CSV table of C-alpha atoms in Angstrom, one decimal:
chain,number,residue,atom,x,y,z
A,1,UNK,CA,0.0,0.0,0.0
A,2,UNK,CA,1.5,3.2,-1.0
A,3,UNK,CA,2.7,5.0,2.3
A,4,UNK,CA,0.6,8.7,1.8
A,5,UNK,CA,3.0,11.8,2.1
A,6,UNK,CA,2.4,14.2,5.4
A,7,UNK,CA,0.8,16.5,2.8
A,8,UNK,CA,-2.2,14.0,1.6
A,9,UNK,CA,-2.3,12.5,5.5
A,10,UNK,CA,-3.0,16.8,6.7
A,11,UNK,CA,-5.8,16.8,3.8
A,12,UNK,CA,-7.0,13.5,4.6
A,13,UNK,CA,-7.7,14.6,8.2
A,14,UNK,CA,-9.4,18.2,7.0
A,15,UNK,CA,-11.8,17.1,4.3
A,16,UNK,CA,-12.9,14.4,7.2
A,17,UNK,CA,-13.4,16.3,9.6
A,18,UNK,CA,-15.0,19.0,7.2
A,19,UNK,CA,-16.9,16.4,6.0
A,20,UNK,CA,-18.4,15.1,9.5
A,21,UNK,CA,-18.8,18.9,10.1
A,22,UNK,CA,-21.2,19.2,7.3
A,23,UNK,CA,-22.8,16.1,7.6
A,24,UNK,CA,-23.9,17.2,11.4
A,25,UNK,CA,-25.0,20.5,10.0
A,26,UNK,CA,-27.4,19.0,7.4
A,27,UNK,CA,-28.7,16.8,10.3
A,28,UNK,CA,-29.4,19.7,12.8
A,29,UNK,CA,-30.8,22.0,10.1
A,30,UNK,CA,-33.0,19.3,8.9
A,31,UNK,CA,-34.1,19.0,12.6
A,32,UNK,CA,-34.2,22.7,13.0
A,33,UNK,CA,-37.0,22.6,10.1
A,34,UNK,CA,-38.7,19.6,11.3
A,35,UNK,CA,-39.3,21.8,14.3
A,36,UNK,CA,-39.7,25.4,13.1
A,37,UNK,CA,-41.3,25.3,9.3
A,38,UNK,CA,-45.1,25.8,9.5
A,39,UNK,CA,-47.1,23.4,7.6
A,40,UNK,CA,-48.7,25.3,4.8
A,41,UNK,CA,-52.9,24.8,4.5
A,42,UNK,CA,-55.3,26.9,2.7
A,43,UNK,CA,-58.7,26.9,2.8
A,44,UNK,CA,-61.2,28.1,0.1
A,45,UNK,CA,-64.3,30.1,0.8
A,46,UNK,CA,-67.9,28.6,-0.7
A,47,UNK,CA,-69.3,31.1,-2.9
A,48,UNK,CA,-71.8,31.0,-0.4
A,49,UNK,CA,-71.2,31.5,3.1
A,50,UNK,CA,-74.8,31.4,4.3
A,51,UNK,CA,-76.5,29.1,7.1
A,52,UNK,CA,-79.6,29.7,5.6
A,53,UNK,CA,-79.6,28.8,2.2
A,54,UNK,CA,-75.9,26.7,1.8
A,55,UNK,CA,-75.4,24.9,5.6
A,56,UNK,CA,-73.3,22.2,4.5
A,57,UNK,CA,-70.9,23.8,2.7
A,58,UNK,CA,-71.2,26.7,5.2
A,59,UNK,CA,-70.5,24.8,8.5
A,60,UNK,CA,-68.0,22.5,6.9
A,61,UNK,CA,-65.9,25.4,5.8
A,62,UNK,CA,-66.0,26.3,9.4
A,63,UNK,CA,-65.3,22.5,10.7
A,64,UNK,CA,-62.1,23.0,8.7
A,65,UNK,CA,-61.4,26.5,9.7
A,66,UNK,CA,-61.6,25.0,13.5
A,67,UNK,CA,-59.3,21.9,12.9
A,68,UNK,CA,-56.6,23.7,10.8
A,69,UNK,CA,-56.7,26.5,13.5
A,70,UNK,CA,-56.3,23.7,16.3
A,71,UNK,CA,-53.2,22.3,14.9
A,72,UNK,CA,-49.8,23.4,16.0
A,73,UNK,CA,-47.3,25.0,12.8
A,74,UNK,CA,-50.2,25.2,10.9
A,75,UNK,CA,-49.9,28.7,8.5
A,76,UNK,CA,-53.4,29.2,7.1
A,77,UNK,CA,-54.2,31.1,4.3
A,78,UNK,CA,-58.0,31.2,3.5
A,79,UNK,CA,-58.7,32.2,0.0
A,80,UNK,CA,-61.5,34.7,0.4
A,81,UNK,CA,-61.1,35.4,-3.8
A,82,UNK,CA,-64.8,32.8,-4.2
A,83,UNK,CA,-66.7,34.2,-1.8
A,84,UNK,CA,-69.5,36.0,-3.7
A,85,UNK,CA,-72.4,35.9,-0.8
A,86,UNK,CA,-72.2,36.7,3.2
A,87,UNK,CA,-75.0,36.1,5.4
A,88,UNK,CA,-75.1,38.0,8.9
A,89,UNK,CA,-75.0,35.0,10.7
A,90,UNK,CA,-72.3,33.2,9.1
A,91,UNK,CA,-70.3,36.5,9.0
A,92,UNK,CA,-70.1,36.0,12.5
A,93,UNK,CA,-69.3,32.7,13.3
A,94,UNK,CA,-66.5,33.6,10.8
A,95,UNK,CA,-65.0,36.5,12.8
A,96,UNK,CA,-65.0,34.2,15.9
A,97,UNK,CA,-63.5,31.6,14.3
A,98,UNK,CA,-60.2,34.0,12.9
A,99,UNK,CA,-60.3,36.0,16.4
A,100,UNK,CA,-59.8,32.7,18.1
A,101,UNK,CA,-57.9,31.9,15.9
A,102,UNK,CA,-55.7,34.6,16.5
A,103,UNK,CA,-56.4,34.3,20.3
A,104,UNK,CA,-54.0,31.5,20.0
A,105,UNK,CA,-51.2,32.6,17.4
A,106,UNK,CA,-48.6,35.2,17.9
A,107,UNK,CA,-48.7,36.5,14.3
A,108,UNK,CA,-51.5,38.3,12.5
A,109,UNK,CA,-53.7,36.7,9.7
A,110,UNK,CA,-52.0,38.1,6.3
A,111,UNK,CA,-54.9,39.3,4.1
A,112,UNK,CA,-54.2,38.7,0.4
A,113,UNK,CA,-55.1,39.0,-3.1
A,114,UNK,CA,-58.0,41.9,-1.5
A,115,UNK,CA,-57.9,43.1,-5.1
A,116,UNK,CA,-59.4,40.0,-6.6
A,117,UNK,CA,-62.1,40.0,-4.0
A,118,UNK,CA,-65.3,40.8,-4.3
A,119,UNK,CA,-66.0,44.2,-3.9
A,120,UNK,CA,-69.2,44.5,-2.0
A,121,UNK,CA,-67.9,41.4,0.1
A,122,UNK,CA,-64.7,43.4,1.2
A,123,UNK,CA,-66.9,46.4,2.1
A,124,UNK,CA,-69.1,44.1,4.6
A,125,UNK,CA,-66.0,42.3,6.0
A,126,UNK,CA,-64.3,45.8,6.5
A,127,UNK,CA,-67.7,47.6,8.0
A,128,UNK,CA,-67.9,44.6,10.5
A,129,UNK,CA,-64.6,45.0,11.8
A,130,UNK,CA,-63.4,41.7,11.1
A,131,UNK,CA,-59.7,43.3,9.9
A,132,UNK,CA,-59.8,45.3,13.4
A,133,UNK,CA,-60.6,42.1,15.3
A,134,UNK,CA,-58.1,39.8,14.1
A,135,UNK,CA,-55.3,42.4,13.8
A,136,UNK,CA,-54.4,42.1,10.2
A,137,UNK,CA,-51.1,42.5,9.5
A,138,UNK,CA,-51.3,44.5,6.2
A,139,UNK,CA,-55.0,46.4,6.3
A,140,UNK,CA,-56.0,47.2,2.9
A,141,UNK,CA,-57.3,50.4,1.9
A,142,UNK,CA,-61.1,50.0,0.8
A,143,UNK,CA,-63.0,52.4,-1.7
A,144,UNK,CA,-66.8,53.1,-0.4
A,145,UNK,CA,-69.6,51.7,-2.5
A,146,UNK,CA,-72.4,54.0,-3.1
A,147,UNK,CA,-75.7,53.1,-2.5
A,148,UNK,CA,-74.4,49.6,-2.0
A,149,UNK,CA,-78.0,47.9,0.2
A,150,UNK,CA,-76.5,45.7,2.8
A,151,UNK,CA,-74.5,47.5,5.7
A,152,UNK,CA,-72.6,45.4,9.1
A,153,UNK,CA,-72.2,46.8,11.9
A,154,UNK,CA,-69.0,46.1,14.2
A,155,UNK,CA,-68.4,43.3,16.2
A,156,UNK,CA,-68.6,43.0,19.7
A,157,UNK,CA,-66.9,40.5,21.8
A,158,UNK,CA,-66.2,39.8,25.3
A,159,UNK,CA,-66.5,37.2,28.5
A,160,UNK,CA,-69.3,38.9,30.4
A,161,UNK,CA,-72.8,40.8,30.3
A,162,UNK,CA,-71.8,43.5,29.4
A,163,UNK,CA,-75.0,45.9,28.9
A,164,UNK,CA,-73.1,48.7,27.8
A,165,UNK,CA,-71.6,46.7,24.5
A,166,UNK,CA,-75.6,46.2,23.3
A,167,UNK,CA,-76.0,50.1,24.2
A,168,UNK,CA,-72.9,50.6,21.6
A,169,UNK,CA,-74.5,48.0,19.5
A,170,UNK,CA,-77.6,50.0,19.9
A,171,UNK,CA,-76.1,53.3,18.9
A,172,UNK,CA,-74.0,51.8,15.5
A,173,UNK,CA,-77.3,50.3,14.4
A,174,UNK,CA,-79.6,53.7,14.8
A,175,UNK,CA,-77.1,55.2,12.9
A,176,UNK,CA,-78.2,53.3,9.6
A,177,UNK,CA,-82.1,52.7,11.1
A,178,UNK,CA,-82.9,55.6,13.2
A,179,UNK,CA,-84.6,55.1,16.2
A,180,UNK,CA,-85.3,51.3,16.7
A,181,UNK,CA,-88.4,51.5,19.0
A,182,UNK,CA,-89.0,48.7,21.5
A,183,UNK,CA,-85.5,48.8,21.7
A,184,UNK,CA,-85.5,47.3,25.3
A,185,UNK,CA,-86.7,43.9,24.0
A,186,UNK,CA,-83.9,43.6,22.1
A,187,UNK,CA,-81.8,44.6,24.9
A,188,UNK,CA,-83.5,42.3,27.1
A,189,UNK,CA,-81.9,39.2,25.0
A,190,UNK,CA,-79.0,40.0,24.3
A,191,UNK,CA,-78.1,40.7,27.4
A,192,UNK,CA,-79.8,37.5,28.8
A,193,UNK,CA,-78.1,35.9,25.7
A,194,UNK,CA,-74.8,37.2,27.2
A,195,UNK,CA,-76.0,35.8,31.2
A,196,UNK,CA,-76.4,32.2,29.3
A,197,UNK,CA,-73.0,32.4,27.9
A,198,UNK,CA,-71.3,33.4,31.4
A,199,UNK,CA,-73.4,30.7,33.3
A,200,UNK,CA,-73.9,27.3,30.9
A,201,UNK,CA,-72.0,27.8,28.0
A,202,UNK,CA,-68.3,26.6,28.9
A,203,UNK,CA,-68.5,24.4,31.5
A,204,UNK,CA,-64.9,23.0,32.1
A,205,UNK,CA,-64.8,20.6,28.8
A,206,UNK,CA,-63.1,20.0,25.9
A,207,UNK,CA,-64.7,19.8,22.9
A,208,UNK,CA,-62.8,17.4,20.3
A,209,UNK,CA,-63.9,19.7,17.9
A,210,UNK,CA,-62.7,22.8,19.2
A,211,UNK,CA,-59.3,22.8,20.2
A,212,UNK,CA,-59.1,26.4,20.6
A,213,UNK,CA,-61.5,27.1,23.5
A,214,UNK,CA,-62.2,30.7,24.6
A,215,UNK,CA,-65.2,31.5,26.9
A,216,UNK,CA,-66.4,34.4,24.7
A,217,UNK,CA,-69.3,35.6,23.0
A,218,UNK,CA,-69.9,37.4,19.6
A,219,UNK,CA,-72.5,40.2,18.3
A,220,UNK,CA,-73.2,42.1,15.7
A,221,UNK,CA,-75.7,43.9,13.2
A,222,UNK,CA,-76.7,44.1,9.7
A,223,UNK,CA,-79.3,46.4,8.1
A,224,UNK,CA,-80.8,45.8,4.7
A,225,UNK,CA,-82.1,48.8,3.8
A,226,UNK,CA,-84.3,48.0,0.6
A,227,UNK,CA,-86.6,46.7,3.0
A,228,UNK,CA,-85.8,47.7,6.2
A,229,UNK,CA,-84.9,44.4,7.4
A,230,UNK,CA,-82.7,44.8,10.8
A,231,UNK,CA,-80.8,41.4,12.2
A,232,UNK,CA,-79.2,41.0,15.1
A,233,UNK,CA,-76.9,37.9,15.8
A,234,UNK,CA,-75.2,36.6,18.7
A,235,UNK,CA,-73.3,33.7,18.6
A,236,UNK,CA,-71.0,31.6,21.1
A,237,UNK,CA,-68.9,28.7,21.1
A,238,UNK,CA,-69.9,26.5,23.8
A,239,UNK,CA,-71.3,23.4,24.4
A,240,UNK,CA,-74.8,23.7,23.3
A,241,UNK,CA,-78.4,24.4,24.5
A,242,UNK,CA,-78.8,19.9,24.0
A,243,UNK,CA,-75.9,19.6,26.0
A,244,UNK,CA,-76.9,21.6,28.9
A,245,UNK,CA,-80.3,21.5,29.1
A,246,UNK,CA,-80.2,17.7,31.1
A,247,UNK,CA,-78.6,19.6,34.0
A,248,UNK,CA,-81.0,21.7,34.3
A,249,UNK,CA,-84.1,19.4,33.9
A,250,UNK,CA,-84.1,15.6,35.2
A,251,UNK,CA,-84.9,13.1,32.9
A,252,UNK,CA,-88.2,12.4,33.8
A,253,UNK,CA,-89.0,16.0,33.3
A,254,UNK,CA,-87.7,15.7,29.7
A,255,UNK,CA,-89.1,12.7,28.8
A,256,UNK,CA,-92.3,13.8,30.2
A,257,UNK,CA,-92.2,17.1,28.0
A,258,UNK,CA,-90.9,14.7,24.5
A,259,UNK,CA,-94.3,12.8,25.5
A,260,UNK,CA,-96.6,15.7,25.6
A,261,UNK,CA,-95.8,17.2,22.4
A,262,UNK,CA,-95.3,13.9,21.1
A,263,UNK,CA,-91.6,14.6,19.8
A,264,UNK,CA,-88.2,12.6,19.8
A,265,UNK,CA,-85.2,13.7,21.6
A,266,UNK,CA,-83.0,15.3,19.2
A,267,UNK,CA,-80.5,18.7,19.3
A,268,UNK,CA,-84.2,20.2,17.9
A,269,UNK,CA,-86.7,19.3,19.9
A,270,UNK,CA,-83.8,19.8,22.7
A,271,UNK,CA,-84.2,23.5,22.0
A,272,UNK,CA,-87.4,23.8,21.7
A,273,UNK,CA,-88.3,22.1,25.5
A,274,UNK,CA,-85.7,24.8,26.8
A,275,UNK,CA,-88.0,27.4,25.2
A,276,UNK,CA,-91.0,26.2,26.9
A,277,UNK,CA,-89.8,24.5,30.1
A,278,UNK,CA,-87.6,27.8,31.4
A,279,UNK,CA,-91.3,29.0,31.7
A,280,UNK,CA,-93.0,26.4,33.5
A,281,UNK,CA,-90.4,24.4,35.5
A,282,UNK,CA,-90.8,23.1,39.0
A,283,UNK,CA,-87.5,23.2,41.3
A,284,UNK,CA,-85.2,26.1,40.7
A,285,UNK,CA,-88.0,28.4,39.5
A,286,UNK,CA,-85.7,31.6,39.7
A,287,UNK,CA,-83.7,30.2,36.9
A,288,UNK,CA,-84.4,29.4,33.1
A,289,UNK,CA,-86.1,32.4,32.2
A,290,UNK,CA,-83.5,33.9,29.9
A,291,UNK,CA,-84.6,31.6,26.3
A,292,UNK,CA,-87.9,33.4,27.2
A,293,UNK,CA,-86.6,36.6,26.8
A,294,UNK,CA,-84.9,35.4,23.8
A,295,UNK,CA,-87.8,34.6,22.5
A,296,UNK,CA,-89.9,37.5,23.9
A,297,UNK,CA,-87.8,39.6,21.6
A,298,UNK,CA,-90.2,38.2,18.3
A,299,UNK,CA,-93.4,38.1,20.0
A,300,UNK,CA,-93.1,41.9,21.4
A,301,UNK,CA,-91.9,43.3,18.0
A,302,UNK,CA,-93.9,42.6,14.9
A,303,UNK,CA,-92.8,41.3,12.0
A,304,UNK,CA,-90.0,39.6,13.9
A,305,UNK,CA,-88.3,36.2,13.4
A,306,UNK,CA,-86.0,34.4,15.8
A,307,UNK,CA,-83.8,31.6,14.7
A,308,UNK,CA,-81.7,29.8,17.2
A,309,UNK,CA,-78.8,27.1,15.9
A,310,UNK,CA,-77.2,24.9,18.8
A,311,UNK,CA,-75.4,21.6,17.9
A,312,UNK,CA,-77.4,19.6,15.1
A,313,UNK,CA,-80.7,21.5,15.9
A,314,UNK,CA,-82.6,24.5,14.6
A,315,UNK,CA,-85.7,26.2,16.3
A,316,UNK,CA,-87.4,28.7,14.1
A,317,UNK,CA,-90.0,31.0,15.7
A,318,UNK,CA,-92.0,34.1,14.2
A,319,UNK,CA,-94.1,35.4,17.0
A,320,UNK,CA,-96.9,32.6,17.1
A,321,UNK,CA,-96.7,29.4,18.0
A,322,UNK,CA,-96.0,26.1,16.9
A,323,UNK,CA,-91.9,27.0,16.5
A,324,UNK,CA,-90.6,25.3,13.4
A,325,UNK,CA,-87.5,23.2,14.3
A,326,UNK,CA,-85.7,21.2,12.0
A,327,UNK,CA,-82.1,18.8,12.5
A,328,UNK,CA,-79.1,20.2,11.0
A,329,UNK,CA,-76.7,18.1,9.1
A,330,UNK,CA,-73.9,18.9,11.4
A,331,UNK,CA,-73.1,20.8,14.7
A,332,UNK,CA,-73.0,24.0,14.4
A,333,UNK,CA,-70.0,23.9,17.1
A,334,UNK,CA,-71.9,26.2,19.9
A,335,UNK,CA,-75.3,28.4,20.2
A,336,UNK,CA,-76.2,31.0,17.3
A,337,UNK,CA,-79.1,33.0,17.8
A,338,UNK,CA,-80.4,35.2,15.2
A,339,UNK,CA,-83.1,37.9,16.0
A,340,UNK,CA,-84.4,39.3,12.1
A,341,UNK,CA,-86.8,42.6,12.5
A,342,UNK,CA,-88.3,44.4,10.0
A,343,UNK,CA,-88.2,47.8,10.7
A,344,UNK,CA,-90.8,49.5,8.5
A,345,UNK,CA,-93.8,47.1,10.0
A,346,UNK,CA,-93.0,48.3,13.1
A,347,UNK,CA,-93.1,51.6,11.8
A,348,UNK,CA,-96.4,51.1,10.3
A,349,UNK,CA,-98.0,49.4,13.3
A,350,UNK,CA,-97.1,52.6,15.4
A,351,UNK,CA,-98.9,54.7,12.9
A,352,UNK,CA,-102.1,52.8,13.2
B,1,UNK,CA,-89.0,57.4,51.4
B,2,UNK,CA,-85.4,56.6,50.0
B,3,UNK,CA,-86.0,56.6,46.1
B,4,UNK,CA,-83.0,54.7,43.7
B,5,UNK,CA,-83.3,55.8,40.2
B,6,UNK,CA,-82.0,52.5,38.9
B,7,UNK,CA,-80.1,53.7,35.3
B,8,UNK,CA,-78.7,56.7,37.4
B,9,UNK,CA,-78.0,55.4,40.9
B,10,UNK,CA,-76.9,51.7,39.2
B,11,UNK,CA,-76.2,51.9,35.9
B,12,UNK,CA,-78.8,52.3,32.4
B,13,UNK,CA,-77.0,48.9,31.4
B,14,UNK,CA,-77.6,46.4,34.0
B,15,UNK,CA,-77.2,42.6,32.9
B,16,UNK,CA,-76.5,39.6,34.4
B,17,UNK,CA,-77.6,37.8,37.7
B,18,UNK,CA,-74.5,37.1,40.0
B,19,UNK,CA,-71.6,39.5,40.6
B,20,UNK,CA,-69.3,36.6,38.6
B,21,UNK,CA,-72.0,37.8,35.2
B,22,UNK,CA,-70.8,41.0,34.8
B,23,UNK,CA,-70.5,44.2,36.7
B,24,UNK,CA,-74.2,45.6,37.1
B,25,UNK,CA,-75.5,42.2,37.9
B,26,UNK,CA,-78.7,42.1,40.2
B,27,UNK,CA,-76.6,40.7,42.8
B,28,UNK,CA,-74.5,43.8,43.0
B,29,UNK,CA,-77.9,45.9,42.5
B,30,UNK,CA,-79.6,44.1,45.4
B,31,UNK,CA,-76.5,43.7,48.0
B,32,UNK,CA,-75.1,47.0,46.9
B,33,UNK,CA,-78.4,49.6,46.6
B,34,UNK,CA,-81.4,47.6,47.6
B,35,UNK,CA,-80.8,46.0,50.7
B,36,UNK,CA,-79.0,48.8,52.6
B,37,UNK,CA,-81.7,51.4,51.9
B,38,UNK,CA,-84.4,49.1,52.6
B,39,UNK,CA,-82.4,48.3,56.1
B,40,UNK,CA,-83.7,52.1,57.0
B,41,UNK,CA,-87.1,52.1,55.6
B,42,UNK,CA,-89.0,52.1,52.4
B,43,UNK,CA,-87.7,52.6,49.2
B,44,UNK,CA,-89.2,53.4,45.9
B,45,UNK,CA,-87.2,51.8,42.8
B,46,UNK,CA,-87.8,54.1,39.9
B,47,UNK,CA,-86.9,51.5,36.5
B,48,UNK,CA,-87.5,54.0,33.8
B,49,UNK,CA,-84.3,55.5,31.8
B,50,UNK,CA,-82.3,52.4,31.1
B,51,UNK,CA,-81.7,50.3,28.2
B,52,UNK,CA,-83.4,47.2,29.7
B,53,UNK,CA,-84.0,44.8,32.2
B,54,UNK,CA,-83.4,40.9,31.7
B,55,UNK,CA,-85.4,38.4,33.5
B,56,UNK,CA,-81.7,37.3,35.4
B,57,UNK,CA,-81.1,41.0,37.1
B,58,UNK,CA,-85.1,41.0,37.9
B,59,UNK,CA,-85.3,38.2,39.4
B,60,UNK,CA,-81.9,38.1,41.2
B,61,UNK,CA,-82.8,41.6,42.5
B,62,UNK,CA,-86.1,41.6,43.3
B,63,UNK,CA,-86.6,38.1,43.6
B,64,UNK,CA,-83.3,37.6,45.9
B,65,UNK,CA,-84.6,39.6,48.4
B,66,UNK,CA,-87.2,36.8,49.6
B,67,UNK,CA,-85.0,33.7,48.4
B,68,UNK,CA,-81.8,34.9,49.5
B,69,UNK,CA,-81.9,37.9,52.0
B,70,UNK,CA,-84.9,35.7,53.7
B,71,UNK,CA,-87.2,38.5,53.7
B,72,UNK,CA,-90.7,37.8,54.0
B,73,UNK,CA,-92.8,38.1,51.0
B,74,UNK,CA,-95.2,40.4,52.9
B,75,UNK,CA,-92.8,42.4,54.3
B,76,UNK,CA,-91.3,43.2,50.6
B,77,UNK,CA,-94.8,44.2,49.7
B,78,UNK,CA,-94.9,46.7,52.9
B,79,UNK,CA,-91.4,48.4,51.9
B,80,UNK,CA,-91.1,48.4,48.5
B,81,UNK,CA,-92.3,50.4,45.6
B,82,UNK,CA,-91.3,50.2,41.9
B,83,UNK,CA,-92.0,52.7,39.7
B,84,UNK,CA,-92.2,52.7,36.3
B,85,UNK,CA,-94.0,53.6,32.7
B,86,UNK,CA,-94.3,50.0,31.9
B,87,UNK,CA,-96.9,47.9,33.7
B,88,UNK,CA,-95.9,44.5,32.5
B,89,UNK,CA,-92.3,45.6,34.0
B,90,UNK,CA,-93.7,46.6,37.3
B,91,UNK,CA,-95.9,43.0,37.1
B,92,UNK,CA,-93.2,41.0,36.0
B,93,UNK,CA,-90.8,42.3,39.0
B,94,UNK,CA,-93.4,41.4,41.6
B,95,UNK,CA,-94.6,37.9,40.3
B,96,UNK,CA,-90.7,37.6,40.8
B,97,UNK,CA,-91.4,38.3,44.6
B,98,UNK,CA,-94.3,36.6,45.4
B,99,UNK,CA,-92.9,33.2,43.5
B,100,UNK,CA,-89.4,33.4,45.1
């Protein structure tokens, strides 16, 4: 074997060591990025965000929204550029969704590609304050559109009843609608709304579906003014109106009530015997009033309509009774309740 | 007769029913307002002027006074006035009384 000169033996040495150098290098970088990359995801918006007339495609764009927002070194980018349609309630289980969303992330949601979306949609998203609440990191300029119809109103958000956000509330919506008369109705249930939240909503459990688990509530308003059509929507997070409502009532009460009306136990009829059993309940009769109030809201203001979503059920009520309810296809992931008024019969009512 | 304007002497947005609710709960109404001026004689609670009353402060105000300050139902009726342009209001607040 040919002896190697002190020259190559010096190289020899170097280029190993340089070489195991290297090779450690590639391994801790490669670890370094196994920790540290995000894992890119992006979500697309249905053309239709709307409970009302698009729910699957609605909720499971939220279902999504949850799990990708759950997962750690996840960098989201939802692709706003579809979205053609908005409904109020929706809107809002949107902006709770991102400001939870950003409850739990250190860096702000990056808003792109604003000058492919629709216009009208980034008008509504910007009047509802969604780029305030989620602290955008690059808010875009937007150019008013005149006499566009539909107008949001901020969010609100917080932990407890807070009277003084509906007053605020109150004041952004008479802006659009003028005086809202009966005011104190609505008042009544969103504050009572808010009193649920703080006392049933987020008992100490979590939800597999909801990774990210804040103990807030969200409101806000809309105002179609074509035909005067004001909604109000309050939404939460929680565990549901069917999940609560058996520690409330025994069974036997329940059952009793299912028997009586001749109904099944589902997530909708679970709604509906909270609306009627808050009224009427032996045992703790100081409590369970507040779904009344909730309800009161429709029956005290004409031309109203009340629509409450919690878990898989819907209850539908427009000031007389039988309530409509209805099972959804899929949870809902907490309590929406929408309260739909239509200003000009009011108006017309007080003429008479 | 001690009179508490309820929006001015409390606040025009009360909500909630325990202190843990919020900060203008009925709890903090009744412990706070109601129950110390009722100590020194009758009081007239005037509701008009705020944005609203929800079924938790009423009852926890007006009701809490015979469910949890253990005053007699009768005796409420002898001390207490409430005040106010709306009648169903003034109805609702007392059924909360007498069924407490």
């Amino acid at each position: 074997m040919k002896r190697l000169s002190e020259k190559h033996k010096r190289w020899h040495t170097r280029h190993t060591l340089l070489s195991h150098t290297r090779t450690l290098r590639r391994r801790n970088h490669r670890h370094a990025l196994a920790r540290d990359v995000p894992i890119k995801q992006e979500l697309t918006l249905p053309q239709n965000l709307s409970f009302e007339e698009n729910y699957v495609e609605t909720n499971n764009f939220f279902t999504a929204l949850r799990r990708a927002a759950g997962r750690p070194r996840v960098s989201l980018k939802i692709d706003f550029t579809t979205l053609r349609n908005i409904g109020p309630a929706a809107a809002l289980v949107l902006a709770s969704e991102l400001h939870c969303w950003q409850l739990n992330r250190l860096r702000g949601i990056r808003v792109v590609d604003i000058e492919d979306w629709h216009p009208g949609i980034a008008i509504l998203l910007h009047q509802m304050g969604l780029f305030d609440l989620v602290n955008v990191v690059n808010p875009p300029a937007f150019r008013p559109i005149p006499n566009f119809p539909l107008h949001f109103i901020r969010f609100r958000s917080d932990k407890i009843a807070d009277g003084s956000a509906a007053t605020r509330l109150r004041t952004d919506l008479e802006h659009l609608t003028g005086k809202i008369p009966s005011w104190s109705h609505l008042y009544r249930g969103l504050t009572e709304a808010m009193t649920n939240v703080r006392q049933h909503a987020y008992p100490n459990v979590q939800e597999d579906d909801a990774p990210i688990n804040t103990d807030l509530w969200w409101m806000f308003g809309a105002f179609e003014e074509e035909d005067r059509i004001l909604t109000c929507v309050f939404f939460d997070r929680g565990v549901g109106i069917p999940a609560t409502l058996p520690n409330k009532f025994t069974r036997e009460h329940l059952a009793s009530f299912f028997q009586r009306f001749g109904l099944t136990q589902s997530d909708a009829s679970m709604i509906e015997a909270a609306m009627v059993l808050g009224r009427t309940q032996t045992g703790a009769r100081h409590q369970g009033r507040g779904l009344a109030d909730i309800k009161r809201v429709v029956s005290q203001m004409p031309n109203g309509k009340l629509r409450i979503l919690s878990g898989r059920g819907q209850y539908s009520y427009s000031g007389k009774d039988p309530a409509d309810t209805k099972t959804l296809p899929s949870s809902i992931g907490g309590t929406l309740i929408q309260w739909e008024i239509t200003l000009a019969g009011e108006q017309e009512s007080l003429e008479r | 007769m001690k009179t508490i304007h309820l929006a001015n002497d409390f606040s025009p947005t009360p909500a909630g029913r325990y202190r843990s609710d919020g900060p203008y709960s009925g709890q903090a109404f009744r412990e706070d307002l109601l129950v110390p001026n009722l100590a020194l004689g009758e009081v007239e609670v005037v509701m008009d002027g705020g944005e609203g009353y929800g079924s938790s402060f009423l009852e926890e105000a007006f009701g809490g006074l015979v469910r949890v300050e253990g005053m007699k139902k009768s005796r409420v009726h002898q001390v207490l006035r409430v005040k106010s342009d709306d009648q169903a209001l003034i109805e609702e607040i007392w059924e909360y009384v007498d069924s407490a």
